[in-house]
Coordinates of C-alpha atoms in Angstrom, one line a residue:
X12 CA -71.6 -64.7 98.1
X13 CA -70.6 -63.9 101.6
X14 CA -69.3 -60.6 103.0
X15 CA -66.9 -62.0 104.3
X16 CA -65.5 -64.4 101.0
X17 CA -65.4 -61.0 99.1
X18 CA -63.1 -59.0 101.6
X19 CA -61.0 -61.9 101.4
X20 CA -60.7 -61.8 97.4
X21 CA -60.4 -58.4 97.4
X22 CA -57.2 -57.9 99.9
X23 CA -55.7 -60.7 97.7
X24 CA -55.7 -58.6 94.5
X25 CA -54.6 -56.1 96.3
X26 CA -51.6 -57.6 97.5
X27 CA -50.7 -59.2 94.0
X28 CA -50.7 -56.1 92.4
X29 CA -48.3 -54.9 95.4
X30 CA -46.5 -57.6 94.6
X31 CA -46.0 -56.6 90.4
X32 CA -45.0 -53.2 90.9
X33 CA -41.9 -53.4 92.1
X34 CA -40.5 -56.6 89.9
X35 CA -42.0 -54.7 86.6
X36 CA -39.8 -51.6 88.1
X37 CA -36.5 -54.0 88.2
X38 CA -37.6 -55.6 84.9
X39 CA -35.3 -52.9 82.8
X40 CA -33.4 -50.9 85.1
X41 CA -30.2 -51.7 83.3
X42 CA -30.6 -49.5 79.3
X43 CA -27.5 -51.6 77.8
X44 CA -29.8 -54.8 78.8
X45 CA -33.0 -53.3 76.7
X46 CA -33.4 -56.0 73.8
X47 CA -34.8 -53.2 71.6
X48 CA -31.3 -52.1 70.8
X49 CA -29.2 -49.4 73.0
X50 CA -26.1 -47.4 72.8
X51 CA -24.2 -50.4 74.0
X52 CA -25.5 -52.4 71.3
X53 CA -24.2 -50.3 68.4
X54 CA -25.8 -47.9 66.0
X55 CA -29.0 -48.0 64.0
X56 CA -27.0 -49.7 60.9
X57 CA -25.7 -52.9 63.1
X58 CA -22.4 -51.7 63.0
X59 CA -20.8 -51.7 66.8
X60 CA -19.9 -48.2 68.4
X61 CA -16.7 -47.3 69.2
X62 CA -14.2 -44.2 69.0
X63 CA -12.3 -45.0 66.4
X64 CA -8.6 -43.5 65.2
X65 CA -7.5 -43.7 61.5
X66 CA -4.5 -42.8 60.4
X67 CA -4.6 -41.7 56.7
X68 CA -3.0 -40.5 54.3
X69 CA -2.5 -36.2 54.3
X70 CA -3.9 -36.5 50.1
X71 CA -7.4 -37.6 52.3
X72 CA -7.3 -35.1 54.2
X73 CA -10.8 -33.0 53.5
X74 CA -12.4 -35.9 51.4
X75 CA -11.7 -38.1 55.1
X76 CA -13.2 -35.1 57.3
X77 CA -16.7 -35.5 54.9
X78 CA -16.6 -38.8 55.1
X79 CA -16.2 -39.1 58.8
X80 CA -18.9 -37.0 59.0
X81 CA -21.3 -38.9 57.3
X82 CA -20.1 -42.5 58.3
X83 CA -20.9 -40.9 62.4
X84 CA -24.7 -39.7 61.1
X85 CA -25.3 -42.8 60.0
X86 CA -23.8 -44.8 62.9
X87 CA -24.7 -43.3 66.3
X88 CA -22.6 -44.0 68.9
X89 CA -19.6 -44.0 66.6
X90 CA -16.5 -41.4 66.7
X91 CA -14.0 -41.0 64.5
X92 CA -10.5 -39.1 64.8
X93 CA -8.1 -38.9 62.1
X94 CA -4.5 -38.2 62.1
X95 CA -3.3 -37.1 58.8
X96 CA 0.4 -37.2 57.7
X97 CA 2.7 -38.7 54.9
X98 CA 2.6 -42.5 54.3
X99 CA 6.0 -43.0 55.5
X100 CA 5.6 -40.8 58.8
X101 CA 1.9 -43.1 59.2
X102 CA 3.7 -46.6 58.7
X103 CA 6.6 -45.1 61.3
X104 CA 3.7 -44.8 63.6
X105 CA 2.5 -47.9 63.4
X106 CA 5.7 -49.7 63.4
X107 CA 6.4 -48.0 67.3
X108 CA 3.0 -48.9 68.4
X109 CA 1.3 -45.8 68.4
X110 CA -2.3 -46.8 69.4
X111 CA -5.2 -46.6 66.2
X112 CA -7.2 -48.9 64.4
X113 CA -7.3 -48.1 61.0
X114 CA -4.4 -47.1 58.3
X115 CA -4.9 -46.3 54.7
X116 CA -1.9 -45.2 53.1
X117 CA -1.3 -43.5 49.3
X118 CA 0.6 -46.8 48.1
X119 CA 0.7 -50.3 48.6
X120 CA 4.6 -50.1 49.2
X121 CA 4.0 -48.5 52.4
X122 CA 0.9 -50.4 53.4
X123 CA 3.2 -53.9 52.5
X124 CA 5.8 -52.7 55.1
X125 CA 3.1 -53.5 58.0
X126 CA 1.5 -56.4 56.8
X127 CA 2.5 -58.3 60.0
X128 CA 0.6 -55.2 62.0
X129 CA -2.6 -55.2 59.8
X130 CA -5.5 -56.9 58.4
X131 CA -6.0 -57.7 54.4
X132 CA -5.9 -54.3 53.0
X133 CA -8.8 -53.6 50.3
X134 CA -7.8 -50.4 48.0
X135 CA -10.8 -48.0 48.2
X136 CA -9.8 -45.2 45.7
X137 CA -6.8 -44.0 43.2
X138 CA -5.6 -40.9 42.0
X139 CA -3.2 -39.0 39.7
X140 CA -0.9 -36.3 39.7
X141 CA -0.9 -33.2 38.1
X142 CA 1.1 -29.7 38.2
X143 CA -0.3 -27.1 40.3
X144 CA 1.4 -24.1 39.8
X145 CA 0.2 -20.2 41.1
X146 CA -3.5 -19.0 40.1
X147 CA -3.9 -17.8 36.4
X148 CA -0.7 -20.3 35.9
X149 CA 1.6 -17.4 35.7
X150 CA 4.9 -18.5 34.1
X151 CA 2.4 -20.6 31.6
X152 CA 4.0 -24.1 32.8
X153 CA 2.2 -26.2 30.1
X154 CA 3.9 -30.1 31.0
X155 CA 6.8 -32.1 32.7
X156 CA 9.4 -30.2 30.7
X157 CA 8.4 -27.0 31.5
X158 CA 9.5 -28.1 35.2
X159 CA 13.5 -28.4 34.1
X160 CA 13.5 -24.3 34.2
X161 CA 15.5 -23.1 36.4
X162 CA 14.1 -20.4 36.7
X163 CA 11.1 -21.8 38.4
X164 CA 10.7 -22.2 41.7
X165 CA 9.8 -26.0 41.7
X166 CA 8.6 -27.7 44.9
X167 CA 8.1 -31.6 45.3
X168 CA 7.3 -34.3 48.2
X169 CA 10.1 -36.3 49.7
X170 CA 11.4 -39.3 47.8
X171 CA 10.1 -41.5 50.7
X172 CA 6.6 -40.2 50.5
X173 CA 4.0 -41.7 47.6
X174 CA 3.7 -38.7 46.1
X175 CA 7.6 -38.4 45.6
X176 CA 8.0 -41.9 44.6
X177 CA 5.3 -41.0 41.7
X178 CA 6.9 -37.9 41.0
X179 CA 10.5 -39.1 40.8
X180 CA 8.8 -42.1 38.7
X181 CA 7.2 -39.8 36.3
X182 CA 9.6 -37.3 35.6
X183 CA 12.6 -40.2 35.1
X184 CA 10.2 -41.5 32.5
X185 CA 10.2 -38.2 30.6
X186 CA 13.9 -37.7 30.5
X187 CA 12.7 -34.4 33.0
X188 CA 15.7 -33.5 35.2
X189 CA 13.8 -31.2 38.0
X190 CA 16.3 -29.4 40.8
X191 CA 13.3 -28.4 43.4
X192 CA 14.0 -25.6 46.2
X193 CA 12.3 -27.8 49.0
X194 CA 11.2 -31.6 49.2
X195 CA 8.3 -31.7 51.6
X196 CA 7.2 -34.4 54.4
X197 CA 3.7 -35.0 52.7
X198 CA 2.2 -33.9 49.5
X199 CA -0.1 -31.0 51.6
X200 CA 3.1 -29.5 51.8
X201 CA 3.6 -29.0 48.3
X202 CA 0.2 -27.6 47.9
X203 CA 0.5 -25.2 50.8
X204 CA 4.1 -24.1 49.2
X205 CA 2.6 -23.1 45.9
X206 CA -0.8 -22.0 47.6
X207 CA 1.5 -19.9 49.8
X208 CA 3.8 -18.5 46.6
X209 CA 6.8 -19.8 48.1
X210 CA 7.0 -22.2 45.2
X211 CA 5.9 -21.3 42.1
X212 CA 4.6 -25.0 40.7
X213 CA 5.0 -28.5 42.2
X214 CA 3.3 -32.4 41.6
X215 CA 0.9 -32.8 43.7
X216 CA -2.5 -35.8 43.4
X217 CA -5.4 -34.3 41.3
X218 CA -7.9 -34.3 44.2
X219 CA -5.3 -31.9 46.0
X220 CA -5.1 -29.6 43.8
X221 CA -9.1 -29.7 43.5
X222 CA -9.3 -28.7 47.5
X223 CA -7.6 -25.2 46.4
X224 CA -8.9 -24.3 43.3
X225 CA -9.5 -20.6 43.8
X226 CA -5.8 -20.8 45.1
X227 CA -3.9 -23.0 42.4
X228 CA -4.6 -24.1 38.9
X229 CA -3.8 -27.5 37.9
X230 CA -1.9 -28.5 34.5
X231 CA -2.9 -31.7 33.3
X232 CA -0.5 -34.6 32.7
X233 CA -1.5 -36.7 30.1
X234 CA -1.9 -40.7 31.2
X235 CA 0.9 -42.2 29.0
X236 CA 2.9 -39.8 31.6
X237 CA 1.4 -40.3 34.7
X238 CA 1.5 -42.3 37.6
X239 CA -1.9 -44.3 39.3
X240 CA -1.5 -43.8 43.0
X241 CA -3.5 -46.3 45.1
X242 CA -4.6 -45.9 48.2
X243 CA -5.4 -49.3 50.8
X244 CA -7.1 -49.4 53.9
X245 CA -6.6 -52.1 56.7
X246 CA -7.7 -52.6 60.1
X247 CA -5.0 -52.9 62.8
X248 CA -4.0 -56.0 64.6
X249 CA -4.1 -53.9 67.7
X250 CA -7.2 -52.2 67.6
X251 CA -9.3 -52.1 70.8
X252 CA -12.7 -52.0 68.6
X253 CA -11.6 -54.5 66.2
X254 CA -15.1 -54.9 64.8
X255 CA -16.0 -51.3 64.2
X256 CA -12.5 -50.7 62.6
X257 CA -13.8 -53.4 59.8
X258 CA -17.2 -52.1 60.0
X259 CA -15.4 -48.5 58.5
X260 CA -13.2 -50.1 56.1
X261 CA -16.1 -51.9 54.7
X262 CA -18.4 -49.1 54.3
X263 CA -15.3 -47.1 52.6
X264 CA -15.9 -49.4 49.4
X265 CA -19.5 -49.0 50.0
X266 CA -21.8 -47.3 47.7
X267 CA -22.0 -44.3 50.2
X268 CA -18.0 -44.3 50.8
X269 CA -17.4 -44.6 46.8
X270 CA -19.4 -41.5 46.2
X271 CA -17.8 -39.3 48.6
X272 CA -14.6 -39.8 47.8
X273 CA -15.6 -39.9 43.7
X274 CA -17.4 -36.7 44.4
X275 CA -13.8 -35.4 45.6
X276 CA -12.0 -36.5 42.8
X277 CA -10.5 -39.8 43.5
X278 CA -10.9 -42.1 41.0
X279 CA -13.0 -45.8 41.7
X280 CA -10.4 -48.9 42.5

């Protein structure tokens, strides 16, 4: 071979590979482009990423903090803030527009008043009430009747909040004519009243009660007496991230969701 046919292949190798460097650096200079899978593309589940707002219930209140928690570890990418308050004051929210993407009320009456705002609601959990009254149960409230003295201070939630309704339902049933010092805005109230000994007993859901125990004890109310509270979740017509707002209510009625809120308290739907 000739001296001067090998110089020739040689600067033409060189110049190809001159040539490769720079397309293989423009090949992936764009990371939401990388087929592999990227923030952009959503977490490690399949689920999209988004930040997500659910309005919920104030009875979800801790069990919804744990299970935000998890659902983000298991979904990069994803973040979810909750606004917690009454039904009513949650579907008053909705009704003015207030920007979220997920609702999941104590009832199905409230979640029915929106229907035209949300997606097919799924209930993910229930619940019941019982009597939480001061630690070591002081003035020895035993059941419904025991709430007619007037000599307690009893506390309830407001008629127009789910725990009111099943309240009002539950001690009309018994024949149980209650006179309470305060109606509250949501059943946390309640709790807080008798946590705080400003009331001395008041209805409030089992899994409430549960959240304070080293605070409150909790009276049982047999089933034949009680009330089932329900508690639906739906996406919202107006959600922004319409596909990770059904990606969370799914995974509520997961096996993951079920256990966290069953681990809380809240009974399976």
């Amino acid at each position: 071979m000739s001296l001067t046919l090998t110089r020739r292949r040689t600067a033409a190798a060189v110049l190809t590979a001159a040539l490769l460097v720079p397309l293989a650096a423009c090949g992936n200079d764009d990371p939401k482009k990388d087929t592999g899978g990227s923030p952009a593309s959503g977490s490690a589940s399949g689920a999209p990423s988004a930040n997500l707002t659910v309005l919920a219930a104030a009875s979800l209140t801790d069990v919804f903090k744990t299970a935000g928690a998890a659902y983000e570890k298991a979904h990069p990418g994803t973040k979810i803030t909750f606004s917690f308050a009454g039904s009513q004051e949650l579907v008053a929210q909705v009704s003015q527009g207030s920007p979220a993407d997920v609702l999941v009320t104590a009832d199905t009456k409230s979640m029915d008043k929106v229907k035209a705002d949300t997606g097919t609601p799924a209930v993910i959990a229930k619940n019941r009430l019982v009597i939480a009254t001061g630690e070591g149960n002081p003035f020895k409230v035993d059941g419904l009747k025991d709430l007619a003295d007037t000599k307690l201070k009893v506390v309830l939630a407001a008629p127009e909040v789910p725990a009111g309704k099943y309240s009002e339902q539950i001690l009309d049933k018994q024949g149980v004519t209650v006179k309470p010092v305060s109606q509250e805005p949501n059943v946390r109230a309640v709790l807080s009243k008798v946590e705080l000994g400003e009331a001395d007993a008041g209805l409030v859901y089992k899994t409430d009660a549960a959240s304070a125990a080293d605070k409150v004890d909790a009276v049982e109310i047999p089933d034949d007496q009680n009330a089932i509270a329900q508690y639906p979740a739906a996406t919202l017509k107006d959600s922004k991230n319409a596909e990770a707002a059904a990606a969370f209510v799914a995974w509520l009625s997961s096996p993951d969701g079920q256990k966290i809120l069953q681990d809380a308290g809240f009974q399976k739907p």
